[in-house]
PDB file of C-alpha atoms in Angstrom:
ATOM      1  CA  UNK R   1      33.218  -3.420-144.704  1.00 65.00           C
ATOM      2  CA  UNK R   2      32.360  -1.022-147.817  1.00 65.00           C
ATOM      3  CA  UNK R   3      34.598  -3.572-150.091  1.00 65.00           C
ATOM      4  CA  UNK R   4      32.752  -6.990-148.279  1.00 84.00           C
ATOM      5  CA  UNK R   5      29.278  -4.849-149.384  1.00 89.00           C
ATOM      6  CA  UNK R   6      30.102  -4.533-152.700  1.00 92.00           C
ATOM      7  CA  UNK R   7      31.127  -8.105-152.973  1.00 92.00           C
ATOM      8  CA  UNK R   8      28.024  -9.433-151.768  1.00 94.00           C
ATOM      9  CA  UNK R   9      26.225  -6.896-154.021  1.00 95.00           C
ATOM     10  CA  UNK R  10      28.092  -8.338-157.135  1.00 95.00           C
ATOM     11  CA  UNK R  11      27.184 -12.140-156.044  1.00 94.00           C
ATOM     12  CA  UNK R  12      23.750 -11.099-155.658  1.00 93.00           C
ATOM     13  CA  UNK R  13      23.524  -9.414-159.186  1.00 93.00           C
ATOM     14  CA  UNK R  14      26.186 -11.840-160.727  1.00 94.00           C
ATOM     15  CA  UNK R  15      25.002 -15.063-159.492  1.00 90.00           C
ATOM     16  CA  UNK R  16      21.513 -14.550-158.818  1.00 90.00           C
ATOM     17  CA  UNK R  17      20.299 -11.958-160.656  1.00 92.00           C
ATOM     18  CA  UNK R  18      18.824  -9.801-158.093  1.00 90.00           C
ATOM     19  CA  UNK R  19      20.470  -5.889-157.394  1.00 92.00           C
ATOM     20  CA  UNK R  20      20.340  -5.218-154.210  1.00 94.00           C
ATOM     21  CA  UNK R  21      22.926  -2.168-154.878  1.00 94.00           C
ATOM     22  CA  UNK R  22      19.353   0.058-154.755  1.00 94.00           C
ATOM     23  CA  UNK R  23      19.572  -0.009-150.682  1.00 95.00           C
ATOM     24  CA  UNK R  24      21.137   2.014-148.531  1.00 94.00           C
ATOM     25  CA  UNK R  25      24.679   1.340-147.301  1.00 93.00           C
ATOM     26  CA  UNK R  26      24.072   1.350-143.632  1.00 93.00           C
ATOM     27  CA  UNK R  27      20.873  -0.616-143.955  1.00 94.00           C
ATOM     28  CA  UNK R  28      22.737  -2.955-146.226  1.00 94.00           C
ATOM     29  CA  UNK R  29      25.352  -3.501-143.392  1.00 94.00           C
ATOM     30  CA  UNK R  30      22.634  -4.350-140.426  1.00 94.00           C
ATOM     31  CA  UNK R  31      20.772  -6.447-142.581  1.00 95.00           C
ATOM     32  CA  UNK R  32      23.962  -8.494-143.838  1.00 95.00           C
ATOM     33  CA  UNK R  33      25.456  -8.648-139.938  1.00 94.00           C
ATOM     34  CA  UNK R  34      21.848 -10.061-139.445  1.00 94.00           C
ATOM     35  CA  UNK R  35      22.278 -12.544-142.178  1.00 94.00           C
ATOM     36  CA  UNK R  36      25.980 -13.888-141.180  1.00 95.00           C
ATOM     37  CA  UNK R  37      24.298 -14.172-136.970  1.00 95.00           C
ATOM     38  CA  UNK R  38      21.324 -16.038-138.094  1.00 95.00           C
ATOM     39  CA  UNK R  39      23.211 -18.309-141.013  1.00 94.00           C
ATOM     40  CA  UNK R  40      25.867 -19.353-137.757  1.00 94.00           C
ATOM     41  CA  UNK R  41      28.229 -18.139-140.452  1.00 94.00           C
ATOM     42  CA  UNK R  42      30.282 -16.753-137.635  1.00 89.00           C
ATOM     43  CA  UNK R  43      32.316 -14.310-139.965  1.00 92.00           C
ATOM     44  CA  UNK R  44      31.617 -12.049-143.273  1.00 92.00           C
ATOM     45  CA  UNK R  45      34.311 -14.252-145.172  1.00 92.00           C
ATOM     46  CA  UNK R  46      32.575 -17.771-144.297  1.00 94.00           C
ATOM     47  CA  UNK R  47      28.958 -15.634-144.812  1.00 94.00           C
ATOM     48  CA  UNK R  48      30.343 -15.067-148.581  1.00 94.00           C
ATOM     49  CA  UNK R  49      31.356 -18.306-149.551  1.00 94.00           C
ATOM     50  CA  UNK R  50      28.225 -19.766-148.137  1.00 95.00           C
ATOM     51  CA  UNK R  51      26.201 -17.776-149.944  1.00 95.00           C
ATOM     52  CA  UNK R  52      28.068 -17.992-153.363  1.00 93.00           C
ATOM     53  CA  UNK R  53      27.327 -21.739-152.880  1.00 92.00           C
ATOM     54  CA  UNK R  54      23.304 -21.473-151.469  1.00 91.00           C
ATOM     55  CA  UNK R  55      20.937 -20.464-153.577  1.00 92.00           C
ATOM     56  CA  UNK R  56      18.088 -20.625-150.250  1.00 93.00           C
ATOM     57  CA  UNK R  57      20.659 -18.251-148.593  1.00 94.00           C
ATOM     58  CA  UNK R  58      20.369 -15.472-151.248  1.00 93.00           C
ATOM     59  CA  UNK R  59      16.826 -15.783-151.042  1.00 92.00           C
ATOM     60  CA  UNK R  60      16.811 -15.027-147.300  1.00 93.00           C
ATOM     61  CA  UNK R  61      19.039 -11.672-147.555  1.00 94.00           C
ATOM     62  CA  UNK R  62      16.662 -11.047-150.590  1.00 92.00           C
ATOM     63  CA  UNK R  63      13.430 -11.465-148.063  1.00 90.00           C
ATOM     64  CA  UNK R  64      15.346  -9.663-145.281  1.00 92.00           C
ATOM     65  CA  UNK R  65      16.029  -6.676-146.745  1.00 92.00           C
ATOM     66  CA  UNK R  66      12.259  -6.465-147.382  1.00 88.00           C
ATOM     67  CA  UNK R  67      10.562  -5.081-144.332  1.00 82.00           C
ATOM     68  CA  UNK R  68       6.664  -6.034-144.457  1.00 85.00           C
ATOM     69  CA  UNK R  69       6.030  -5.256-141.124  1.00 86.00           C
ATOM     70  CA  UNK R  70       2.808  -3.282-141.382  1.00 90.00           C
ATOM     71  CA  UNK R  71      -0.145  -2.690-138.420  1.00 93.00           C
ATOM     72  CA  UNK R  72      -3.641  -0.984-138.858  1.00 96.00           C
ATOM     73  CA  UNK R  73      -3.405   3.060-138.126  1.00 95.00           C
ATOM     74  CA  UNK R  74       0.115   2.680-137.905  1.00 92.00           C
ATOM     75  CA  UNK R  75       1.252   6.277-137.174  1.00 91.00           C
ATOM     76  CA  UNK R  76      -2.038   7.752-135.737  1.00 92.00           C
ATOM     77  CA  UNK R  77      -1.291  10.961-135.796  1.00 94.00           C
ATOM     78  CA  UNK R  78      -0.898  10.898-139.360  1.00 95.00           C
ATOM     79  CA  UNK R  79      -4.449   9.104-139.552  1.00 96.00           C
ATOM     80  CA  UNK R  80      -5.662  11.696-137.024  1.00 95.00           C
ATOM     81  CA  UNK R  81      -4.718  14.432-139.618  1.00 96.00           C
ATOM     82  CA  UNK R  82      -6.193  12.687-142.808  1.00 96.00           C
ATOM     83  CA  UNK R  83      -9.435  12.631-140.514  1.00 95.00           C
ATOM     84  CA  UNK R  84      -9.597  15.918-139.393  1.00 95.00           C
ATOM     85  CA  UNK R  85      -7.939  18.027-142.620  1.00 95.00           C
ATOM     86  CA  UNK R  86      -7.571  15.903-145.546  1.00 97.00           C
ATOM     87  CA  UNK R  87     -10.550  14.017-145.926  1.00 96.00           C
ATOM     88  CA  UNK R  88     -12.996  16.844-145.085  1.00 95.00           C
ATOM     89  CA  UNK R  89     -11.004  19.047-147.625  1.00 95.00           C
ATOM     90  CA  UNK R  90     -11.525  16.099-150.231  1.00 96.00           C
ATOM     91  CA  UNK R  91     -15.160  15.158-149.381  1.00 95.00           C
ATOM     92  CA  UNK R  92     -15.867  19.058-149.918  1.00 93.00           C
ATOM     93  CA  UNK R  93     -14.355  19.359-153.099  1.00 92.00           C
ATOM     94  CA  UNK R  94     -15.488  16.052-154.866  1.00 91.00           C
ATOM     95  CA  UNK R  95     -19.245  16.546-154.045  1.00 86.00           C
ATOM     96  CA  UNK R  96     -19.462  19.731-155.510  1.00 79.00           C
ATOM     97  CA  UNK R  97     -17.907  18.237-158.866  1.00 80.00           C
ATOM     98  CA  UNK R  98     -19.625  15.109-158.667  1.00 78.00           C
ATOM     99  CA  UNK R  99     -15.890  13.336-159.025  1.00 88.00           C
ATOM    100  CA  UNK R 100     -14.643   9.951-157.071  1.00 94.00           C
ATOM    101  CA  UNK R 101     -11.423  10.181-154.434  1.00 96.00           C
ATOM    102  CA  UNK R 102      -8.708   7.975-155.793  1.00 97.00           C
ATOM    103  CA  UNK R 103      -5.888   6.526-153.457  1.00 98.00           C
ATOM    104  CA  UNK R 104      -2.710   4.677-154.322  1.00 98.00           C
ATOM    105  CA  UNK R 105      -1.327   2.782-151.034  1.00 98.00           C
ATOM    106  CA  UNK R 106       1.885   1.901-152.466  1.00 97.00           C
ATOM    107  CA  UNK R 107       3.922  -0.822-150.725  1.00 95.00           C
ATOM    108  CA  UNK R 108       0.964  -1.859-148.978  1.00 96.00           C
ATOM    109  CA  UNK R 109       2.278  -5.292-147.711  1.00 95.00           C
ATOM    110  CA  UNK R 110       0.085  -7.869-146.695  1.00 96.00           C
ATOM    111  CA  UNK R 111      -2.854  -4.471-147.064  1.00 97.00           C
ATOM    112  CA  UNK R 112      -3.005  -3.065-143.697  1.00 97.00           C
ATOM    113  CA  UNK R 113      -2.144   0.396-144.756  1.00 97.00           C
ATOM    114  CA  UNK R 114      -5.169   0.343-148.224  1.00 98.00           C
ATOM    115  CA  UNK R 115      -7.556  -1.175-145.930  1.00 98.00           C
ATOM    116  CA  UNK R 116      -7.050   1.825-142.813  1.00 98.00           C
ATOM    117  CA  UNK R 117      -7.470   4.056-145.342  1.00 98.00           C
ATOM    118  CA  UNK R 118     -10.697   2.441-146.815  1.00 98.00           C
ATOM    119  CA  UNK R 119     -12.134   2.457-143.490  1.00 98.00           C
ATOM    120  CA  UNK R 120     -11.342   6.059-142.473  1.00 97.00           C
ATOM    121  CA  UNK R 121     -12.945   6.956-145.409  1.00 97.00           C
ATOM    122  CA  UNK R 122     -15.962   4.956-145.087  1.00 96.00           C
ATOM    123  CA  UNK R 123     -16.131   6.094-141.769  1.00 96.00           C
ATOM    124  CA  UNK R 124     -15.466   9.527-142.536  1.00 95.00           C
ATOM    125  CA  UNK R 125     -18.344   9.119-145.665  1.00 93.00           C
ATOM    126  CA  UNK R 126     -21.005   7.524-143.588  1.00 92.00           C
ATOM    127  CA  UNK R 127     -21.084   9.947-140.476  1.00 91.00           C
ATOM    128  CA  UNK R 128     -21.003  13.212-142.939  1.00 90.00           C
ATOM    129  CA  UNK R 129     -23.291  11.787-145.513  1.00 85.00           C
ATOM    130  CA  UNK R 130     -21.602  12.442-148.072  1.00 83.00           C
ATOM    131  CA  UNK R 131     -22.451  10.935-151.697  1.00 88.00           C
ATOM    132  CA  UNK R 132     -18.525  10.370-153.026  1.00 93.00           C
ATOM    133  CA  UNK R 133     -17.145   6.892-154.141  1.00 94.00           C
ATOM    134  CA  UNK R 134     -13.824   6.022-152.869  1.00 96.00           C
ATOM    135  CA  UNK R 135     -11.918   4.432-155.102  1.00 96.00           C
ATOM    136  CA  UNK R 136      -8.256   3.118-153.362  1.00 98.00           C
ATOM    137  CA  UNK R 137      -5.472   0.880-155.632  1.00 98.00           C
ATOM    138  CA  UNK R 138      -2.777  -0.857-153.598  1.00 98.00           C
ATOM    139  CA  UNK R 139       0.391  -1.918-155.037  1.00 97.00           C
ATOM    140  CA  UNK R 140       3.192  -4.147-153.814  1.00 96.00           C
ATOM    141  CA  UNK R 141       6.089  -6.082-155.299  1.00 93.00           C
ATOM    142  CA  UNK R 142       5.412  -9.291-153.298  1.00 93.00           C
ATOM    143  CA  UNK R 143       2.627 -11.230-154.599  1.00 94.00           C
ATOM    144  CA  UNK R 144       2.781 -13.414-151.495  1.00 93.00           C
ATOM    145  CA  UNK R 145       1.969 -10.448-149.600  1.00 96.00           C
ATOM    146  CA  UNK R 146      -0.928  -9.115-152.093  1.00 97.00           C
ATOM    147  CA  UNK R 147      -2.191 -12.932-151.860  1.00 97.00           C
ATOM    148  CA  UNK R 148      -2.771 -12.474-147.938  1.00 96.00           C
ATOM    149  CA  UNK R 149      -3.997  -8.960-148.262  1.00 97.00           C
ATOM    150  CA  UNK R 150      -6.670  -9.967-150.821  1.00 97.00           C
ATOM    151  CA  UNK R 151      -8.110 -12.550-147.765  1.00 96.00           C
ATOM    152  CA  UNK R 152      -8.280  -9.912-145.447  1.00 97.00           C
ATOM    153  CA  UNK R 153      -7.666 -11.980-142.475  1.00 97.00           C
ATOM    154  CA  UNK R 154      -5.258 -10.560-139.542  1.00 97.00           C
ATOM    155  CA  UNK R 155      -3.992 -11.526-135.920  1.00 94.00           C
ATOM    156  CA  UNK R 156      -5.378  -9.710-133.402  1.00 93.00           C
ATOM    157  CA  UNK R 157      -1.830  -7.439-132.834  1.00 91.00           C
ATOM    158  CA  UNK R 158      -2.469  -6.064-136.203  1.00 91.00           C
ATOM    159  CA  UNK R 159      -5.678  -4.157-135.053  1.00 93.00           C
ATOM    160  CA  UNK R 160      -4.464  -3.330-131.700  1.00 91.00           C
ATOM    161  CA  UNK R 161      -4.195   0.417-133.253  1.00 90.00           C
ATOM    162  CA  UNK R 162      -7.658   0.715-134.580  1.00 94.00           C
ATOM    163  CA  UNK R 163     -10.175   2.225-132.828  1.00 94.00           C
ATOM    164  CA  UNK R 164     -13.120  -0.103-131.026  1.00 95.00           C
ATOM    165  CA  UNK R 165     -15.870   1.365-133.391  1.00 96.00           C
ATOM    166  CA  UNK R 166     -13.554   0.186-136.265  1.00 96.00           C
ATOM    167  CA  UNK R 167     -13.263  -2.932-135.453  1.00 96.00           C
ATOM    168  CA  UNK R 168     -16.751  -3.417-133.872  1.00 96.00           C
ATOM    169  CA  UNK R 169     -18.391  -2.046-137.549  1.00 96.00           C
ATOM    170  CA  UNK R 170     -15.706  -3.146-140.432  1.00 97.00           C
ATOM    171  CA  UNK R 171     -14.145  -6.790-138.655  1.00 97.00           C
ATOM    172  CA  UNK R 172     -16.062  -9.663-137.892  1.00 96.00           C
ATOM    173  CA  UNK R 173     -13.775 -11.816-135.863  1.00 93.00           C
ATOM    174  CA  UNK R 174     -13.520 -15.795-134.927  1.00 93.00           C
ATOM    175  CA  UNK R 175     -10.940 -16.203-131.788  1.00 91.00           C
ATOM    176  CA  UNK R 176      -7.862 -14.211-132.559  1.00 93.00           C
ATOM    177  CA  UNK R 177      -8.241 -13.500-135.842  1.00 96.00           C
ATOM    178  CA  UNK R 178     -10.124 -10.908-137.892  1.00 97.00           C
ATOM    179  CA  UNK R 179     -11.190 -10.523-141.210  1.00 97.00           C
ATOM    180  CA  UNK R 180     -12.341  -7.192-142.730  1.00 98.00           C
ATOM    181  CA  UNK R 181     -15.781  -7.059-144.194  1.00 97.00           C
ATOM    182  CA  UNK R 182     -16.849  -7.376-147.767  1.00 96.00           C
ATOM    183  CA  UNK R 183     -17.500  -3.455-148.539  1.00 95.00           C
ATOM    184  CA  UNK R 184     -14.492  -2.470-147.381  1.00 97.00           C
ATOM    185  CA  UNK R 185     -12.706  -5.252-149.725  1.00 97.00           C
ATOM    186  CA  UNK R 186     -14.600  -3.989-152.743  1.00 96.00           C
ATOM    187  CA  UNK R 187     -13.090  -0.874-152.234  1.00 96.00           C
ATOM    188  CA  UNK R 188      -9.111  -1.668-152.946  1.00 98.00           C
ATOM    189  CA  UNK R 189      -7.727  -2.922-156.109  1.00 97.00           C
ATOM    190  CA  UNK R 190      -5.003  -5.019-155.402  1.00 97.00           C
ATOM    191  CA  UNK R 191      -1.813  -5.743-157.916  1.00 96.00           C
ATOM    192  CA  UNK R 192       1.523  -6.251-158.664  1.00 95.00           C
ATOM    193  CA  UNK R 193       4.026  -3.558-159.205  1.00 95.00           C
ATOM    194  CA  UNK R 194       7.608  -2.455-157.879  1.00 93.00           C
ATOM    195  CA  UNK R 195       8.267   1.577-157.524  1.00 94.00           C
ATOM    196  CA  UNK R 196      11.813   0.394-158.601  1.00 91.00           C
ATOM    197  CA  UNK R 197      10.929   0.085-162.412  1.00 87.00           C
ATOM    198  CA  UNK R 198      12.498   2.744-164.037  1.00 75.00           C
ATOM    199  CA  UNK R 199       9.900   2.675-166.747  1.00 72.00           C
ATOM    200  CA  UNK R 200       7.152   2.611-164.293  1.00 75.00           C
ATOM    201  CA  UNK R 201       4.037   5.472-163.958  1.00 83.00           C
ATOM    202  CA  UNK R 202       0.799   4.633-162.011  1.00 88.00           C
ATOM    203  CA  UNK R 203      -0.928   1.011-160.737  1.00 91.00           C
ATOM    204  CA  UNK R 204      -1.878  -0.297-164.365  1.00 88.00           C
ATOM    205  CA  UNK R 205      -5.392  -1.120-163.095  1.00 89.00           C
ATOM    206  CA  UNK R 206      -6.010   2.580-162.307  1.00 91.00           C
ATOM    207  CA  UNK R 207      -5.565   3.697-166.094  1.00 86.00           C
ATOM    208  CA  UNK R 208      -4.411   7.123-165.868  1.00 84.00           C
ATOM    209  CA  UNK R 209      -3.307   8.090-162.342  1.00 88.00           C
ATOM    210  CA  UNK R 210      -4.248  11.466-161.418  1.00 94.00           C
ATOM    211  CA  UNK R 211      -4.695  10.105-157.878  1.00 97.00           C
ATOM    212  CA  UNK R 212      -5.377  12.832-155.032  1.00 97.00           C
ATOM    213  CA  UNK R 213      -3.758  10.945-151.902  1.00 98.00           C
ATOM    214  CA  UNK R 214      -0.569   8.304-152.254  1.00 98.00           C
ATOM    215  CA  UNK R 215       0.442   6.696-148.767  1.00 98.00           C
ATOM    216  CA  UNK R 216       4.025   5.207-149.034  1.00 97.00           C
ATOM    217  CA  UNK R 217       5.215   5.454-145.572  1.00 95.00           C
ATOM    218  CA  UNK R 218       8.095   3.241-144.071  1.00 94.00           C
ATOM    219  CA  UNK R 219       9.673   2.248-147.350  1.00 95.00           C
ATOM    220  CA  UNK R 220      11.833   5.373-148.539  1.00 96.00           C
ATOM    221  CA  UNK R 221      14.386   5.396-145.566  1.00 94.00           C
ATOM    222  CA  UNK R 222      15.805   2.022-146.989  1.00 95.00           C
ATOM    223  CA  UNK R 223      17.094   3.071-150.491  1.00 96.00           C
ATOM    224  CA  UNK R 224      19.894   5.541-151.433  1.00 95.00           C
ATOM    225  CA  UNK R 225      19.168   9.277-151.969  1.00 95.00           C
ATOM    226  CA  UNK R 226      18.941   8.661-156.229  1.00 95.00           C
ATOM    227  CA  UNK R 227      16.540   5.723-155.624  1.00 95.00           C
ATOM    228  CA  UNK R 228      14.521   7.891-153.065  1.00 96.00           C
ATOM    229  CA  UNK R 229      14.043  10.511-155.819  1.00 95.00           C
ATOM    230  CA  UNK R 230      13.395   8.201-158.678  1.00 94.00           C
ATOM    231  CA  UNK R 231      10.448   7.157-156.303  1.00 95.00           C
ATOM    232  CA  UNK R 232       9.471  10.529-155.577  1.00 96.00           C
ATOM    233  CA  UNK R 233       9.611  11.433-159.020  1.00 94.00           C
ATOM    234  CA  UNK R 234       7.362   8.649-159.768  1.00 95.00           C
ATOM    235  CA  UNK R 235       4.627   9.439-156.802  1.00 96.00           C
ATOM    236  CA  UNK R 236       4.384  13.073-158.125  1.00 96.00           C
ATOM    237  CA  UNK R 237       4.012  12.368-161.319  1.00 94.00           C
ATOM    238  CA  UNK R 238       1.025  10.372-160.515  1.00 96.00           C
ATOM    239  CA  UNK R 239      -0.562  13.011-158.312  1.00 96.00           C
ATOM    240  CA  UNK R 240      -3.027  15.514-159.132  1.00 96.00           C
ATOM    241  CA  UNK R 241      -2.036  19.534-158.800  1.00 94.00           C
ATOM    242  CA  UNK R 242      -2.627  19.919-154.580  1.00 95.00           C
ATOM    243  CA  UNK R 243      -2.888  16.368-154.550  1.00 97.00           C
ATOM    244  CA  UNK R 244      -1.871  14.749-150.830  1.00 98.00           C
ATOM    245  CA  UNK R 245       1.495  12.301-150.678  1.00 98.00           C
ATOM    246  CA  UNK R 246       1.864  10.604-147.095  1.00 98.00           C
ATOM    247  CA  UNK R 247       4.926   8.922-145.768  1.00 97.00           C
ATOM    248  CA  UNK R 248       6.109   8.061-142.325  1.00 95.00           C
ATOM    249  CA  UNK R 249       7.595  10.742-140.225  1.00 94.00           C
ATOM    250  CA  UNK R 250      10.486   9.321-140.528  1.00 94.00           C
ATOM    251  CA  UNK R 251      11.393  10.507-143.686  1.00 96.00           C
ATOM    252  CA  UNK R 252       9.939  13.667-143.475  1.00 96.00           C
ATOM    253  CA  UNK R 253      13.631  15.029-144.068  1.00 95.00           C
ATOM    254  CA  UNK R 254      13.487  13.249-147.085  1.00 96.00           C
ATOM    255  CA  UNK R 255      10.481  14.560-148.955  1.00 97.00           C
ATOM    256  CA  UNK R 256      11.648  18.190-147.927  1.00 95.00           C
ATOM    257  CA  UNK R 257      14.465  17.785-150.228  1.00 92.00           C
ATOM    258  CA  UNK R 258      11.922  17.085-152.957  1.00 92.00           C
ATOM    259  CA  UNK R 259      10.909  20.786-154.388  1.00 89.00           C
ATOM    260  CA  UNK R 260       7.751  19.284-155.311  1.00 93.00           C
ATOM    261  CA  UNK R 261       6.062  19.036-151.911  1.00 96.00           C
ATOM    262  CA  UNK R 262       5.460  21.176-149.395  1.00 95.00           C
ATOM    263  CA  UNK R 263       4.686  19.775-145.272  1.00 96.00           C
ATOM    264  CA  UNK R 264       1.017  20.355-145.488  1.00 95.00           C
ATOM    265  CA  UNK R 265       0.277  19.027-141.901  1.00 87.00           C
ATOM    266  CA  UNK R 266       2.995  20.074-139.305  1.00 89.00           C
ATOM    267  CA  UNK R 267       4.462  17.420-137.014  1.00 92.00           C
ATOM    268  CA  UNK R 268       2.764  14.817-139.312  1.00 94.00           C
ATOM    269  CA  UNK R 269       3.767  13.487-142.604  1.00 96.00           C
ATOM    270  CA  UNK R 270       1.572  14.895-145.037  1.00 97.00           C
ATOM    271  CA  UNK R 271       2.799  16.620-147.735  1.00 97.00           C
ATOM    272  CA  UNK R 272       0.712  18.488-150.841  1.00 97.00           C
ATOM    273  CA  UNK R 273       2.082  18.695-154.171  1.00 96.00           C
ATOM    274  CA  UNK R 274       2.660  22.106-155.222  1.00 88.00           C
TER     275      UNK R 274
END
């Protein structure tokens, strides 16, 4: 199978332009299986003619090896931590310097993840009275996805996970579908950007970085271990000293090979960067 990978790999790069080479193998092999069932191919050597001959084919592997799939609060526990030990350390230290909390959400999809995280805060600001701005910048490589995040308007599956008093106070609804309020929207900078760019630092929009929580959760288990630290690389560079990176637990494993970060939040997947 490893020589059928790397000849769909070349086609993709050769023919197409697009290097899907970045993934990891095993992922790469599901996702191409997936590809050859759902094209009615019926086996890899028809699946690799047809695509060297359909352009709409290579666009679909492209797309599936893309996950989007995102949910409000998706891994509580990790939003029951921020609650309880990373925002209240935050809130503390910004109001005594009179400084604003800055958030990256980075591969936020269609902006579930940027707008949880806007309304913990809020939530989190309102009931403790405290006098910080939030500022939160959410990044994704798909501007179809950034296009529905900027509406704001989700199924009701997608807030299954948030609390009642969330959706009650930040969603106003019509049947099954509900769209976030206006204050939390004016919190989160959308844009375009791919953690892949070797050349890449911070969202553009937020000038300089020096962020003190990134979320990228569910995205690093899909690329190869060099990829996975080019990322990582790229995330702590754009941290400040103690600053908070969150990723799924999931790939806890995989941020404990980064010397950089230290588990911060046992089971959960918070990590501070030492």
């Amino acid at each position: 199978m490893k020589v059928t990978i790397e000849n769909i790999i070349s086609i993709m790069r050769v023919k197409y332009s697009l290097d899907i080479s970045c993934y990891e193998e095993s992922f790469l092999v599901k996702t191409v299986n997936y590809r050859v069932a759902e094209s009615q191919c019926g086996t890899i050597d028809k699946y690799i003619a047809f695509l060297r001959s359909n352009t709409y084919e290579s666009d679909l592997l492209s797309d599936s090896l893309n996950n989007y799939y995102s949910e409000f609060f998706r891994n509580p526990l990790t939003f029951l931590m921020m609650e309880q030990i990373v925002f209240p350390k935050l809130f503390s230290e910004k109001s005594s310097h009179s400084e604003e909390i800055r958030i990256w959400s980075a591969g936020c999809s269609a902006g579930q993840e940027p707008y949880s995280l806007a309304i913990l805060a809020d939530d989190y600001r309102s009931i403790n009275q405290k006098n910080v701005s939030v500022r939160i910048f959410a990044t994704d490589k798909s501007e179809r996805e950034l296009q529905s995040a900027r509406k704001g308007i989700y199924h009701l599956r997608s807030v299954q996970n948030a609390k009642l008093q969330y959706v009650n106070k930040y969603f106003s609804n019509s049947g099954e579908f509900y769209s976030i309020n206006a204050n939390i929207r004016d919190l989160i900078d959308f844009s375009l950007l791919d953690l892949l760019e070797e050349s890449g630092g911070a969202p553009p929009a937020s000038i300089y970085g020096d962020f003190d929580v990134i979320m990228c959760s569910n995205l690093l288990f899909y690329y190869k271990p060099e990829i996975q630290k080019r990322i990582l690389t790229r995330l702590c560079n754009s941290l400040v000293d103690g600053g908070f990176l969150i990723t799924s637990e999931a790939e806890v494993g995989i941020v404990k090979t980064f010397r950089k970060f230290k588990q911060y939040a046992a089971p959960a997947a918070i990590f501070i960067r030492q």
